Amino acid sequence: MIKKKLNSDCEEEIENQRFNKVHISKVPIMLMSDVCRLHGKSEKELTELRECPFDEGGYFIVNGIDRVLIGQERMSTNHVYVFQMRQPNKYAYVAEFRSRVKYPNRQPGPLFVRMLSKTRAKMGILATLSSIREEIPIVIVFRALGVISDKQIIEYICYDFLDTEMTVLLQPSLEEACYIRNQELALEYIGKLGAPASVTEKEESSMYAEDILKMEMLPHVDDSEPFVNDKKAHNFGYIIHRLLLCALNRRDADYRDNFGNKRLDLAGPLLGSLFRMLFSKFTGGVQPLVKKFVDKEKDFKLDAIIAKKEKIITSGLNYSLATGNWSKSNAGDTRTGVSGVKLYNKCLHLVTLEKNKFSYRV
């Protein structure tokens, strides 16, 4: 709760009250997990609770129906993958890198580097950063990171000035960004592509671009100052180097279906990614309400505002578990079939029974 009051000298003071525990949602509990009331019960205790002692758990009960989460395949993180595109295609090669930090509550930051095919006028190389859908010439990204001169950029990518084949492939990209020669212009360029419509000032768009480069581009790179941009530039250069090696047939392209490149997300990571998206949606709903009171300089109770939006997370979790539609981000990226009816629950019912004779499990 935040209040404003006048002291004895008629000066305005702000009184803050800190809430350590605020209820924001209800979360479904996996049966037999550490926080389940059945965890650690003996066979006798389970029988007394009218539960099957042979039930191993590992599923959720949503609307009276047992739902199990199905593991989802994904590409492993913090590895560079270069794929050759089938022609005819706009792109000849695509390099992918999904950066994941050691903290599991952060969403992996995807980075894509694409080389245009020979059918285009120039075989330029473009990058797509997280949160910015527009493609950005790689040289502009380097200059936004503080690597300004063409010579420096070639050093970060080629590692050898005598490698003329690789420098020739970089020439179209260097020419494409010839009109942006310093860091300020590069940040302004990136900011215009990705900043919200409400951001109109050049300084604000440049600050937005700085935040994207610092927080969302290659977040696994150590962010200790003052060399964070230099480290990211080296990593970015290595991704482009791998792309050029494949383009010059010095290295084979990766195989997307190689099982060694796959990882499996089970219930924990799946629920974590869903909760992260719903929590972001929840804070986005609470923030405007708080801002309204702050702008009008009125007292307000934070827990009362949160109570209006607490169903966002609860309903979102229940909906995804019940339908299997799993949203990974606010951008509408949705997977289907993530949850399903528990298999043995189907096999047990050998005879069709009338529903009104049985009550739902809750």
GROMACS .gro file of C-alpha atoms in nm:
model
  362
    1MET     CA    1   0.000   0.000   0.000
    2ILE     CA    2   0.132   0.347  -0.090
    3LYS     CA    3   0.010   0.660   0.090
    4LYS     CA    4   0.095   1.027   0.077
    5LYS     CA    5   0.070   1.246   0.386
    6LEU     CA    6   0.188   1.583   0.517
    7ASN     CA    7   0.433   1.600   0.806
    8SER     CA    8   0.454   1.872   1.074
    9ASP     CA    9   0.645   2.100   0.834
   10CYS     CA   10   0.370   2.065   0.573
   11GLU     CA   11   0.604   1.864   0.353
   12GLU     CA   12   0.471   1.572   0.155
   13GLU     CA   13   0.592   1.229   0.261
   14ILE     CA   14   0.534   0.894   0.093
   15GLU     CA   15   0.456   0.604   0.321
   16ASN     CA   16   0.532   0.260   0.178
   17GLN     CA   17   0.410  -0.071   0.311
   18ARG     CA   18   0.589  -0.378   0.180
   19PHE     CA   19   0.396  -0.698   0.106
   20ASN     CA   20   0.626  -1.001   0.112
   21LYS     CA   21   0.357  -1.246   0.003
   22VAL     CA   22   0.084  -1.140  -0.238
   23HIS     CA   23  -0.156  -1.392  -0.391
   24ILE     CA   24  -0.136  -1.367  -0.770
   25SER     CA   25  -0.272  -1.703  -0.891
   26LYS     CA   26  -0.349  -2.068  -0.827
   27VAL     CA   27  -0.116  -2.325  -0.984
   28PRO     CA   28  -0.216  -2.686  -1.064
   29ILE     CA   29  -0.017  -2.940  -0.864
   30MET     CA   30   0.131  -3.255  -1.016
   31LEU     CA   31   0.000  -3.565  -0.841
   32MET     CA   32   0.256  -3.723  -0.602
   33SER     CA   33   0.496  -3.428  -0.637
   34ASP     CA   34   0.668  -3.276  -0.331
   35VAL     CA   35   0.388  -3.023  -0.276
   36CYS     CA   36   0.104  -3.273  -0.332
   37ARG     CA   37  -0.089  -3.379  -0.020
   38LEU     CA   38  -0.043  -3.743  -0.127
   39HIS     CA   39   0.336  -3.721  -0.132
   40GLY     CA   40   0.503  -3.958   0.113
   41LYS     CA   41   0.181  -4.133   0.214
   42SER     CA   42   0.193  -4.506   0.290
   43GLU     CA   43  -0.023  -4.761   0.105
   44LYS     CA   44  -0.260  -4.775   0.401
   45GLU     CA   45  -0.295  -4.395   0.414
   46LEU     CA   46  -0.356  -4.379   0.038
   47THR     CA   47  -0.625  -4.646   0.066
   48GLU     CA   48  -0.794  -4.455   0.347
   49LEU     CA   49  -0.794  -4.146   0.123
   50ARG     CA   50  -0.959  -4.359  -0.151
   51GLU     CA   51  -0.651  -4.333  -0.371
   52CYS     CA   52  -0.490  -4.624  -0.555
   53PRO     CA   53  -0.162  -4.721  -0.381
   54PHE     CA   54  -0.020  -4.830  -0.719
   55ASP     CA   55  -0.078  -4.489  -0.879
   56GLU     CA   56   0.267  -4.341  -0.953
   57GLY     CA   57   0.129  -3.991  -1.014
   58GLY     CA   58   0.311  -3.754  -1.248
   59TYR     CA   59  -0.006  -3.604  -1.396
   60PHE     CA   60  -0.250  -3.320  -1.329
   61ILE     CA   61  -0.624  -3.323  -1.259
   62VAL     CA   62  -0.800  -3.043  -1.447
   63ASN     CA   63  -1.181  -3.019  -1.449
   64GLY     CA   64  -1.197  -3.373  -1.311
   65ILE     CA   65  -0.989  -3.521  -1.596
   66ASP     CA   66  -0.639  -3.664  -1.563
   67ARG     CA   67  -0.401  -3.473  -1.792
   68VAL     CA   68  -0.040  -3.568  -1.858
   69LEU     CA   69   0.221  -3.340  -2.017
   70ILE     CA   70   0.397  -3.482  -2.323
   71GLY     CA   71   0.769  -3.406  -2.358
   72GLN     CA   72   0.849  -3.163  -2.640
   73GLU     CA   73   1.157  -3.178  -2.861
   74ARG     CA   74   1.363  -2.866  -2.921
   75MET     CA   75   1.705  -2.776  -3.056
   76SER     CA   76   1.982  -2.759  -2.795
   77THR     CA   77   2.082  -2.412  -2.681
   78ASN     CA   78   2.415  -2.224  -2.691
   79HIS     CA   79   2.522  -2.402  -3.011
   80VAL     CA   80   2.563  -2.262  -3.363
   81TYR     CA   81   2.368  -2.445  -3.633
   82VAL     CA   82   2.402  -2.364  -4.002
   83PHE     CA   83   2.142  -2.499  -4.244
   84GLN     CA   84   2.146  -2.494  -4.622
   85MET     CA   85   1.814  -2.385  -4.769
   86ARG     CA   86   1.646  -2.567  -5.054
   87GLN     CA   87   1.644  -2.361  -5.370
   88PRO     CA   88   1.474  -2.165  -5.510
   89ASN     CA   89   1.469  -1.964  -5.189
   90LYS     CA   90   1.536  -1.609  -5.081
   91TYR     CA   91   1.819  -1.733  -4.860
   92ALA     CA   92   2.110  -1.965  -4.935
   93TYR     CA   93   2.216  -2.039  -4.574
   94VAL     CA   94   2.071  -1.970  -4.230
   95ALA     CA   95   2.267  -1.976  -3.902
   96GLU     CA   96   2.067  -2.020  -3.581
   97PHE     CA   97   2.180  -1.962  -3.224
   98ARG     CA   98   1.954  -1.988  -2.920
   99SER     CA   99   2.124  -1.827  -2.624
  100ARG     CA  100   2.023  -1.956  -2.281
  101VAL     CA  101   2.163  -1.821  -1.954
  102LYS     CA  102   2.231  -2.044  -1.654
  103TYR     CA  103   1.919  -1.913  -1.480
  104PRO     CA  104   1.624  -2.130  -1.589
  105ASN     CA  105   1.364  -1.852  -1.558
  106ARG     CA  106   1.499  -1.670  -1.865
  107GLN     CA  107   1.358  -1.744  -2.209
  108PRO     CA  108   1.627  -1.842  -2.465
  109GLY     CA  109   1.719  -1.547  -2.687
  110PRO     CA  110   1.710  -1.657  -3.054
  111LEU     CA  111   1.949  -1.503  -3.307
  112PHE     CA  112   1.931  -1.574  -3.681
  113VAL     CA  113   2.189  -1.482  -3.945
  114ARG     CA  114   2.082  -1.530  -4.308
  115MET     CA  115   2.281  -1.510  -4.631
  116LEU     CA  116   2.085  -1.407  -4.938
  117SER     CA  117   2.098  -1.648  -5.232
  118LYS     CA  118   2.281  -1.581  -5.559
  119THR     CA  119   1.953  -1.499  -5.731
  120ARG     CA  120   1.953  -1.169  -5.542
  121ALA     CA  121   2.142  -0.868  -5.673
  122LYS     CA  122   2.385  -0.885  -5.381
  123MET     CA  123   2.457  -1.177  -5.149
  124GLY     CA  124   2.425  -0.967  -4.836
  125ILE     CA  125   2.410  -1.112  -4.484
  126LEU     CA  126   2.127  -1.008  -4.251
  127ALA     CA  127   2.060  -1.068  -3.881
  128THR     CA  128   1.734  -1.100  -3.688
  129LEU     CA  129   1.753  -1.012  -3.319
  130SER     CA  130   1.512  -1.110  -3.046
  131SER     CA  131   1.213  -0.869  -3.015
  132ILE     CA  132   1.291  -0.712  -3.355
  133ARG     CA  133   1.125  -0.885  -3.649
  134GLU     CA  134   1.289  -0.670  -3.914
  135GLU     CA  135   1.617  -0.794  -4.061
  136ILE     CA  136   1.926  -0.584  -3.986
  137PRO     CA  137   2.249  -0.579  -4.190
  138ILE     CA  138   2.523  -0.746  -3.985
  139VAL     CA  139   2.762  -0.451  -4.022
  140ILE     CA  140   2.507  -0.221  -3.855
  141VAL     CA  141   2.483  -0.464  -3.561
  142PHE     CA  142   2.863  -0.460  -3.525
  143ARG     CA  143   2.870  -0.079  -3.526
  144ALA     CA  144   2.591  -0.068  -3.267
  145LEU     CA  145   2.816  -0.287  -3.050
  146GLY     CA  146   3.104  -0.041  -3.092
  147VAL     CA  147   3.299  -0.218  -3.369
  148ILE     CA  148   3.317   0.068  -3.618
  149SER     CA  149   3.576   0.026  -3.893
  150ASP     CA  150   3.552  -0.222  -4.180
  151LYS     CA  151   3.893  -0.361  -4.084
  152GLN     CA  152   3.777  -0.440  -3.730
  153ILE     CA  153   3.461  -0.609  -3.855
  154ILE     CA  154   3.661  -0.830  -4.093
  155GLU     CA  155   3.892  -0.923  -3.803
  156TYR     CA  156   3.596  -1.031  -3.589
  157ILE     CA  157   3.456  -1.250  -3.869
  158CYS     CA  158   3.737  -1.379  -4.091
  159TYR     CA  159   4.029  -1.401  -3.845
  160ASP     CA  160   4.266  -1.379  -4.144
  161PHE     CA  161   4.303  -1.088  -4.389
  162LEU     CA  162   4.466  -1.322  -4.642
  163ASP     CA  163   4.143  -1.522  -4.672
  164THR     CA  164   4.023  -1.340  -4.982
  165GLU     CA  165   3.734  -1.580  -5.050
  166MET     CA  166   3.571  -1.496  -4.718
  167THR     CA  167   3.634  -1.122  -4.743
  168VAL     CA  168   3.474  -1.120  -5.090
  169LEU     CA  169   3.155  -1.269  -4.942
  170LEU     CA  170   3.153  -0.989  -4.683
  171GLN     CA  171   3.194  -0.711  -4.939
  172PRO     CA  172   2.820  -0.667  -5.019
  173SER     CA  173   2.739  -0.637  -4.648
  174LEU     CA  174   3.008  -0.371  -4.598
  175GLU     CA  175   2.877  -0.171  -4.895
  176GLU     CA  176   2.517  -0.201  -4.775
  177ALA     CA  177   2.597  -0.024  -4.446
  178CYS     CA  178   2.833   0.239  -4.584
  179TYR     CA  179   2.594   0.523  -4.491
  180ILE     CA  180   2.602   0.433  -4.119
  181ARG     CA  181   2.954   0.501  -3.997
  182ASN     CA  182   2.923   0.539  -3.618
  183GLN     CA  183   2.760   0.379  -3.315
  184GLU     CA  184   2.499   0.652  -3.263
  185LEU     CA  185   2.354   0.614  -3.613
  186ALA     CA  186   2.356   0.233  -3.581
  187LEU     CA  187   2.164   0.242  -3.252
  188GLU     CA  188   1.916   0.489  -3.398
  189TYR     CA  189   1.865   0.261  -3.701
  190ILE     CA  190   1.797  -0.047  -3.485
  191GLY     CA  191   1.574   0.153  -3.249
  192LYS     CA  192   1.351   0.272  -3.535
  193LEU     CA  193   1.298  -0.087  -3.651
  194GLY     CA  194   1.204  -0.230  -3.313
  195ALA     CA  195   1.083   0.046  -3.082
  196PRO     CA  196   0.707   0.072  -3.008
  197ALA     CA  197   0.501   0.334  -3.190
  198SER     CA  198   0.489   0.545  -2.873
  199VAL     CA  199   0.867   0.599  -2.893
  200THR     CA  200   0.927   0.895  -3.123
  201GLU     CA  201   1.240   1.068  -2.991
  202LYS     CA  202   1.580   0.966  -3.130
  203GLU     CA  203   1.730   0.935  -2.782
  204GLU     CA  204   1.450   0.704  -2.669
  205SER     CA  205   1.484   0.478  -2.975
  206SER     CA  206   1.861   0.461  -2.923
  207MET     CA  207   1.810   0.367  -2.558
  208TYR     CA  208   1.563   0.099  -2.667
  209ALA     CA  209   1.823  -0.045  -2.906
  210GLU     CA  210   2.087  -0.042  -2.629
  211ASP     CA  211   1.852  -0.237  -2.401
  212ILE     CA  212   1.787  -0.496  -2.673
  213LEU     CA  213   2.159  -0.545  -2.735
  214LYS     CA  214   2.236  -0.563  -2.364
  215MET     CA  215   1.948  -0.776  -2.236
  216GLU     CA  216   1.825  -0.988  -2.528
  217MET     CA  217   2.113  -1.032  -2.773
  218LEU     CA  218   2.323  -1.333  -2.669
  219PRO     CA  219   2.224  -1.311  -2.300
  220HIS     CA  220   2.450  -1.605  -2.210
  221VAL     CA  221   2.757  -1.384  -2.264
  222ASP     CA  222   2.906  -1.255  -1.939
  223ASP     CA  223   2.758  -0.906  -1.889
  224SER     CA  224   3.040  -0.769  -1.672
  225GLU     CA  225   3.145  -0.423  -1.783
  226PRO     CA  226   3.328  -0.273  -1.964
  227PHE     CA  227   3.384  -0.550  -2.221
  228VAL     CA  228   3.032  -0.689  -2.260
  229ASN     CA  229   2.983  -0.545  -2.611
  230ASP     CA  230   3.325  -0.670  -2.721
  231LYS     CA  231   3.241  -1.023  -2.601
  232LYS     CA  232   2.908  -1.016  -2.783
  233ALA     CA  233   3.078  -0.889  -3.098
  234HIS     CA  234   3.323  -1.183  -3.086
  235ASN     CA  235   3.037  -1.432  -3.043
  236PHE     CA  236   2.837  -1.265  -3.321
  237GLY     CA  237   3.142  -1.276  -3.548
  238TYR     CA  238   3.190  -1.647  -3.479
  239ILE     CA  239   2.829  -1.722  -3.583
  240ILE     CA  240   2.887  -1.539  -3.913
  241HIS     CA  241   3.223  -1.717  -3.955
  242ARG     CA  242   3.050  -2.055  -3.927
  243LEU     CA  243   2.794  -1.943  -4.186
  244LEU     CA  244   3.066  -1.841  -4.431
  245LEU     CA  245   3.254  -2.170  -4.383
  246CYS     CA  246   2.946  -2.357  -4.503
  247ALA     CA  247   2.892  -2.113  -4.790
  248LEU     CA  248   3.252  -2.178  -4.904
  249ASN     CA  249   3.204  -2.558  -4.871
  250ARG     CA  250   3.476  -2.579  -4.608
  251ARG     CA  251   3.235  -2.726  -4.356
  252ASP     CA  252   2.922  -2.937  -4.396
  253ALA     CA  253   2.589  -2.782  -4.307
  254ASP     CA  254   2.413  -2.918  -3.999
  255TYR     CA  255   2.129  -3.169  -4.016
  256ARG     CA  256   1.822  -3.039  -3.837
  257ASP     CA  257   1.685  -3.386  -3.754
  258ASN     CA  258   2.010  -3.513  -3.603
  259PHE     CA  259   1.905  -3.657  -3.267
  260GLY     CA  260   2.230  -3.538  -3.108
  261ASN     CA  261   2.111  -3.179  -3.158
  262LYS     CA  262   1.779  -3.242  -2.983
  263ARG     CA  263   1.678  -3.181  -2.624
  264LEU     CA  264   1.356  -3.274  -2.446
  265ASP     CA  265   1.146  -3.035  -2.236
  266LEU     CA  266   0.940  -3.216  -1.971
  267ALA     CA  267   0.678  -3.084  -1.727
  268GLY     CA  268   0.907  -2.842  -1.539
  269PRO     CA  269   1.044  -2.641  -1.834
  270LEU     CA  270   0.705  -2.652  -2.011
  271LEU     CA  271   0.518  -2.507  -1.713
  272GLY     CA  272   0.800  -2.261  -1.652
  273SER     CA  273   0.783  -2.117  -2.004
  274LEU     CA  274   0.402  -2.097  -1.986
  275PHE     CA  275   0.407  -1.927  -1.646
  276ARG     CA  276   0.670  -1.679  -1.769
  277MET     CA  277   0.445  -1.575  -2.057
  278LEU     CA  278   0.135  -1.551  -1.836
  279PHE     CA  279   0.321  -1.355  -1.567
  280SER     CA  280   0.436  -1.106  -1.829
  281LYS     CA  281   0.073  -1.070  -1.939
  282PHE     CA  282  -0.031  -1.031  -1.575
  283THR     CA  283   0.220  -0.753  -1.503
  284GLY     CA  284   0.116  -0.584  -1.827
  285GLY     CA  285  -0.241  -0.572  -1.694
  286VAL     CA  286  -0.147  -0.449  -1.346
  287GLN     CA  287   0.096  -0.178  -1.457
  288PRO     CA  288  -0.159   0.053  -1.630
  289LEU     CA  289  -0.388   0.039  -1.325
  290VAL     CA  290  -0.104   0.135  -1.091
  291LYS     CA  291   0.010   0.410  -1.329
  292LYS     CA  292  -0.340   0.557  -1.331
  293PHE     CA  293  -0.334   0.604  -0.952
  294VAL     CA  294   0.023   0.735  -0.954
  295ASP     CA  295  -0.053   0.991  -1.226
  296LYS     CA  296  -0.357   1.116  -1.030
  297GLU     CA  297  -0.153   1.114  -0.705
  298LYS     CA  298  -0.410   0.896  -0.530
  299ASP     CA  299  -0.354   0.637  -0.258
  300PHE     CA  300  -0.406   0.277  -0.361
  301LYS     CA  301  -0.372  -0.077  -0.232
  302LEU     CA  302  -0.157  -0.296  -0.452
  303ASP     CA  303  -0.315  -0.622  -0.336
  304ALA     CA  304  -0.661  -0.493  -0.434
  305ILE     CA  305  -0.536  -0.412  -0.786
  306ILE     CA  306  -0.366  -0.751  -0.818
  307ALA     CA  307  -0.689  -0.926  -0.713
  308LYS     CA  308  -0.857  -0.787  -1.028
  309LYS     CA  309  -0.601  -0.958  -1.253
  310GLU     CA  310  -0.515  -1.275  -1.062
  311LYS     CA  311  -0.732  -1.491  -1.290
  312ILE     CA  312  -0.499  -1.427  -1.585
  313ILE     CA  313  -0.241  -1.680  -1.466
  314THR     CA  314  -0.487  -1.926  -1.311
  315SER     CA  315  -0.714  -1.941  -1.617
  316GLY     CA  316  -0.417  -1.954  -1.855
  317LEU     CA  317  -0.259  -2.253  -1.679
  318ASN     CA  318  -0.588  -2.442  -1.657
  319TYR     CA  319  -0.673  -2.371  -2.022
  320SER     CA  320  -0.336  -2.495  -2.151
  321LEU     CA  321  -0.343  -2.810  -1.938
  322ALA     CA  322  -0.702  -2.884  -2.041
  323THR     CA  323  -0.660  -2.825  -2.416
  324GLY     CA  324  -0.291  -2.890  -2.481
  325ASN     CA  325  -0.249  -2.551  -2.653
  326TRP     CA  326   0.082  -2.417  -2.522
  327SER     CA  327   0.175  -2.053  -2.579
  328LYS     CA  328   0.549  -1.986  -2.560
  329SER     CA  329   0.535  -1.607  -2.599
  330ASN     CA  330   0.302  -1.311  -2.630
  331ALA     CA  331   0.370  -1.308  -3.004
  332GLY     CA  332   0.121  -1.589  -3.062
  333ASP     CA  333   0.374  -1.872  -3.095
  334THR     CA  334   0.158  -2.169  -2.990
  335ARG     CA  335   0.215  -2.544  -2.985
  336THR     CA  336  -0.071  -2.793  -2.979
  337GLY     CA  337  -0.098  -3.140  -2.828
  338VAL     CA  338   0.133  -3.068  -2.533
  339SER     CA  339  -0.106  -3.229  -2.284
  340GLY     CA  340  -0.331  -3.531  -2.325
  341VAL     CA  341  -0.563  -3.765  -2.138
  342LYS     CA  342  -0.367  -4.017  -1.934
  343LEU     CA  343  -0.339  -4.336  -2.142
  344TYR     CA  344  -0.405  -4.600  -1.877
  345ASN     CA  345  -0.712  -4.406  -1.768
  346LYS     CA  346  -0.863  -4.490  -2.109
  347CYS     CA  347  -0.766  -4.856  -2.088
  348LEU     CA  348  -0.929  -4.911  -1.749
  349HIS     CA  349  -1.279  -4.833  -1.872
  350LEU     CA  350  -1.373  -5.152  -2.053
  351VAL     CA  351  -1.742  -5.084  -2.022
  352THR     CA  352  -1.916  -4.755  -2.106
  353LEU     CA  353  -2.078  -4.624  -1.788
  354GLU     CA  354  -2.330  -4.350  -1.737
  355LYS     CA  355  -2.166  -4.026  -1.626
  356ASN     CA  356  -2.429  -3.939  -1.365
  357LYS     CA  357  -2.331  -4.242  -1.154
  358PHE     CA  358  -1.983  -4.107  -1.091
  359SER     CA  359  -1.854  -3.782  -0.946
  360TYR     CA  360  -1.559  -3.585  -1.078
  361ARG     CA  361  -1.226  -3.599  -0.898
  362VAL     CA  362  -1.123  -3.261  -0.762
   0.00000   0.00000   0.00000
